[in-house]
GROMACS .gro file of C-alpha atoms in nm:
model
  141
    1HIS     CA    1  -1.856  -0.265   0.605
    2THR     CA    2  -1.580  -0.467   0.769
    3PRO     CA    3  -1.227  -0.370   0.667
    4SER     CA    4  -1.006  -0.630   0.503
    5GLY     CA    5  -0.719  -0.525   0.728
    6LEU     CA    6  -0.564  -0.237   0.917
    7ALA     CA    7  -0.288  -0.007   0.794
    8LEU     CA    8  -0.100   0.122   1.097
    9LEU     CA    9   0.080   0.444   1.001
   10PHE     CA   10   0.398   0.578   1.164
   11HIS     CA   11   0.513   0.931   1.076
   12GLY     CA   12   0.870   1.046   1.026
   13CYS     CA   13   1.067   1.295   1.235
   14GLN     CA   14   0.928   1.648   1.260
   15ASN     CA   15   0.577   1.517   1.178
   16SER     CA   16   0.276   1.373   1.359
   17GLY     CA   17   0.015   1.112   1.281
   18ALA     CA   18  -0.216   1.384   1.151
   19ASP     CA   19   0.033   1.465   0.876
   20TRP     CA   20  -0.065   1.143   0.697
   21PHE     CA   21  -0.394   1.318   0.619
   22ARG     CA   22  -0.250   1.661   0.530
   23LYS     CA   23   0.035   1.608   0.286
   24PRO     CA   24  -0.052   1.545  -0.080
   25GLU     CA   25   0.175   1.243  -0.134
   26GLU     CA   26   0.053   1.075   0.184
   27VAL     CA   27  -0.310   1.149   0.096
   28ARG     CA   28  -0.264   0.981  -0.244
   29PHE     CA   29  -0.113   0.679  -0.071
   30LEU     CA   30  -0.398   0.662   0.182
   31THR     CA   31  -0.658   0.691  -0.095
   32ALA     CA   32  -0.505   0.381  -0.258
   33VAL     CA   33  -0.499   0.197   0.076
   34LEU     CA   34  -0.866   0.280   0.139
   35GLY     CA   35  -0.945   0.162  -0.214
   36ARG     CA   36  -0.812  -0.178  -0.114
   37GLY     CA   37  -1.057  -0.193   0.176
   38LEU     CA   38  -0.816  -0.138   0.463
   39ALA     CA   39  -0.890   0.074   0.768
   40LEU     CA   40  -0.636   0.342   0.864
   41LEU     CA   41  -0.485   0.422   1.201
   42ALA     CA   42  -0.216   0.690   1.225
   43VAL     CA   43  -0.032   0.721   1.554
   44THR     CA   44   0.190   0.995   1.691
   45VAL     CA   45   0.497   0.906   1.895
   46PRO     CA   46   0.388   0.939   2.261
   47ARG     CA   47   0.728   1.053   2.393
   48HIS     CA   48   0.988   1.256   2.208
   49ALA     CA   49   1.268   1.503   2.259
   50GLY     CA   50   1.098   1.780   2.062
   51ASN     CA   51   1.177   1.628   1.723
   52PHE     CA   52   0.888   1.378   1.708
   53CYS     CA   53   1.125   1.096   1.604
   54TRP     CA   54   1.033   0.739   1.694
   55PRO     CA   55   1.275   0.582   1.944
   56GLY     CA   56   1.522   0.306   1.871
   57PRO     CA   57   1.579   0.009   2.103
   58ASP     CA   58   1.685   0.117   2.450
   59ALA     CA   59   2.050   0.092   2.539
   60ALA     CA   60   2.154  -0.015   2.886
   61GLY     CA   61   2.058   0.260   3.127
   62ALA     CA   62   1.822   0.431   2.883
   63ASN     CA   63   1.494   0.580   3.000
   64GLY     CA   64   1.274   0.307   2.849
   65ASP     CA   65   1.118   0.511   2.567
   66PHE     CA   66   1.133   0.225   2.317
   67GLY     CA   67   0.957  -0.031   2.538
   68PHE     CA   68   0.705   0.228   2.654
   69THR     CA   69   0.628   0.328   2.295
   70VAL     CA   70   0.593  -0.030   2.168
   71GLU     CA   71   0.343  -0.107   2.445
   72HIS     CA   72   0.162   0.225   2.397
   73VAL     CA   73   0.107   0.154   2.027
   74ARG     CA   74  -0.013  -0.203   2.094
   75VAL     CA   75  -0.263  -0.082   2.355
   76ALA     CA   76  -0.380   0.199   2.125
   77VAL     CA   77  -0.453  -0.044   1.840
   78GLU     CA   78  -0.654  -0.268   2.072
   79ALA     CA   79  -0.845   0.030   2.215
   80VAL     CA   80  -0.940   0.161   1.871
   81VAL     CA   81  -1.070  -0.179   1.761
   82ASP     CA   82  -1.267  -0.212   2.087
   83GLU     CA   83  -1.410   0.140   2.063
   84ARG     CA   84  -1.529   0.087   1.706
   85LEU     CA   85  -1.735  -0.205   1.830
   86LYS     CA   86  -1.875  -0.017   2.132
   87LEU     CA   87  -1.978   0.281   1.920
   88GLY     CA   88  -2.143   0.061   1.660
   89MET     CA   89  -1.899   0.168   1.391
   90VAL     CA   90  -1.868  -0.198   1.302
   91ALA     CA   91  -2.201  -0.372   1.255
   92GLN     CA   92  -2.261  -0.647   1.508
   93ALA     CA   93  -2.319  -0.885   1.217
   94ASP     CA   94  -1.965  -0.805   1.097
   95TRP     CA   95  -1.814  -0.884   1.437
   96PRO     CA   96  -1.603  -1.061   1.517
   97MET     CA   97  -1.403  -0.956   1.214
   98PRO     CA   98  -1.281  -1.238   0.995
   99LEU     CA   99  -0.954  -1.331   1.157
  100PRO     CA  100  -0.669  -1.311   1.138
  101LEU     CA  101  -0.699  -0.942   1.059
  102PRO     CA  102  -0.402  -0.842   0.841
  103LEU     CA  103  -0.201  -0.559   0.990
  104LEU     CA  104   0.005  -0.354   0.745
  105LEU     CA  105   0.280  -0.153   0.916
  106VAL     CA  106   0.377   0.160   0.720
  107GLY     CA  107   0.625   0.426   0.821
  108GLY     CA  108   0.854   0.697   0.695
  109SER     CA  109   1.200   0.773   0.830
  110SER     CA  110   1.221   0.686   1.201
  111GLY     CA  111   0.859   0.566   1.181
  112GLY     CA  112   0.956   0.307   0.920
  113THR     CA  113   1.248   0.188   1.130
  114PHE     CA  114   1.026   0.166   1.438
  115ALA     CA  115   0.753  -0.020   1.246
  116SER     CA  116   1.006  -0.268   1.108
  117ARG     CA  117   1.091  -0.379   1.463
  118LEU     CA  118   0.732  -0.453   1.572
  119PRO     CA  119   0.679  -0.795   1.408
  120ARG     CA  120   0.973  -0.942   1.600
  121LEU     CA  121   0.854  -0.786   1.926
  122TRP     CA  122   0.484  -0.862   1.886
  123GLY     CA  123   0.539  -1.205   1.736
  124PRO     CA  124   0.346  -1.352   1.445
  125ALA     CA  125   0.020  -1.262   1.621
  126TRP     CA  126  -0.096  -1.121   1.948
  127THR     CA  127  -0.418  -1.183   2.133
  128THR     CA  128  -0.614  -0.903   2.294
  129HIS     CA  129  -0.801  -0.956   2.615
  130SER     CA  130  -0.974  -0.621   2.637
  131SER     CA  131  -1.342  -0.576   2.708
  132GLY     CA  132  -1.478  -0.554   2.354
  133THR     CA  133  -1.288  -0.827   2.177
  134PRO     CA  134  -1.168  -1.105   2.407
  135GLY     CA  135  -0.955  -1.353   2.221
  136THR     CA  136  -0.931  -1.152   1.900
  137THR     CA  137  -0.615  -1.232   1.709
  138ILE     CA  138  -0.452  -0.965   1.499
  139ARG     CA  139  -0.194  -1.114   1.264
  140ILE     CA  140   0.097  -0.906   1.146
  141ALA     CA  141   0.122  -0.949   0.770
   0.00000   0.00000   0.00000
């Protein structure tokens, strides 16, 4: 079955992507999202200072965590979509997915702030050019 969109989940400070599937309130939310036919992808901040908070935009002279993290998340989303196709988790008849694929950005605390910045940075859509899905457009809804 082809999902109607993708919910990209960003955790809050002191949490990880796995916590979306462990905490009762988050599990209730995810059950409702799945009931609407969306696929789920929870990500964990790739760099942190021990607190697992998502970074804000880099100030002059900063170490580049924000830009690194934005690119890391974009590449991760593309890789997951590609891997689903390679592993046959999406039937060939269902691929390419009806496009544009809605992308719902959801986050708590610093994850919500981080997610709110992505549409401006990624633009209204971005095109992947990875091996499995050349030319696939994922629209940010």
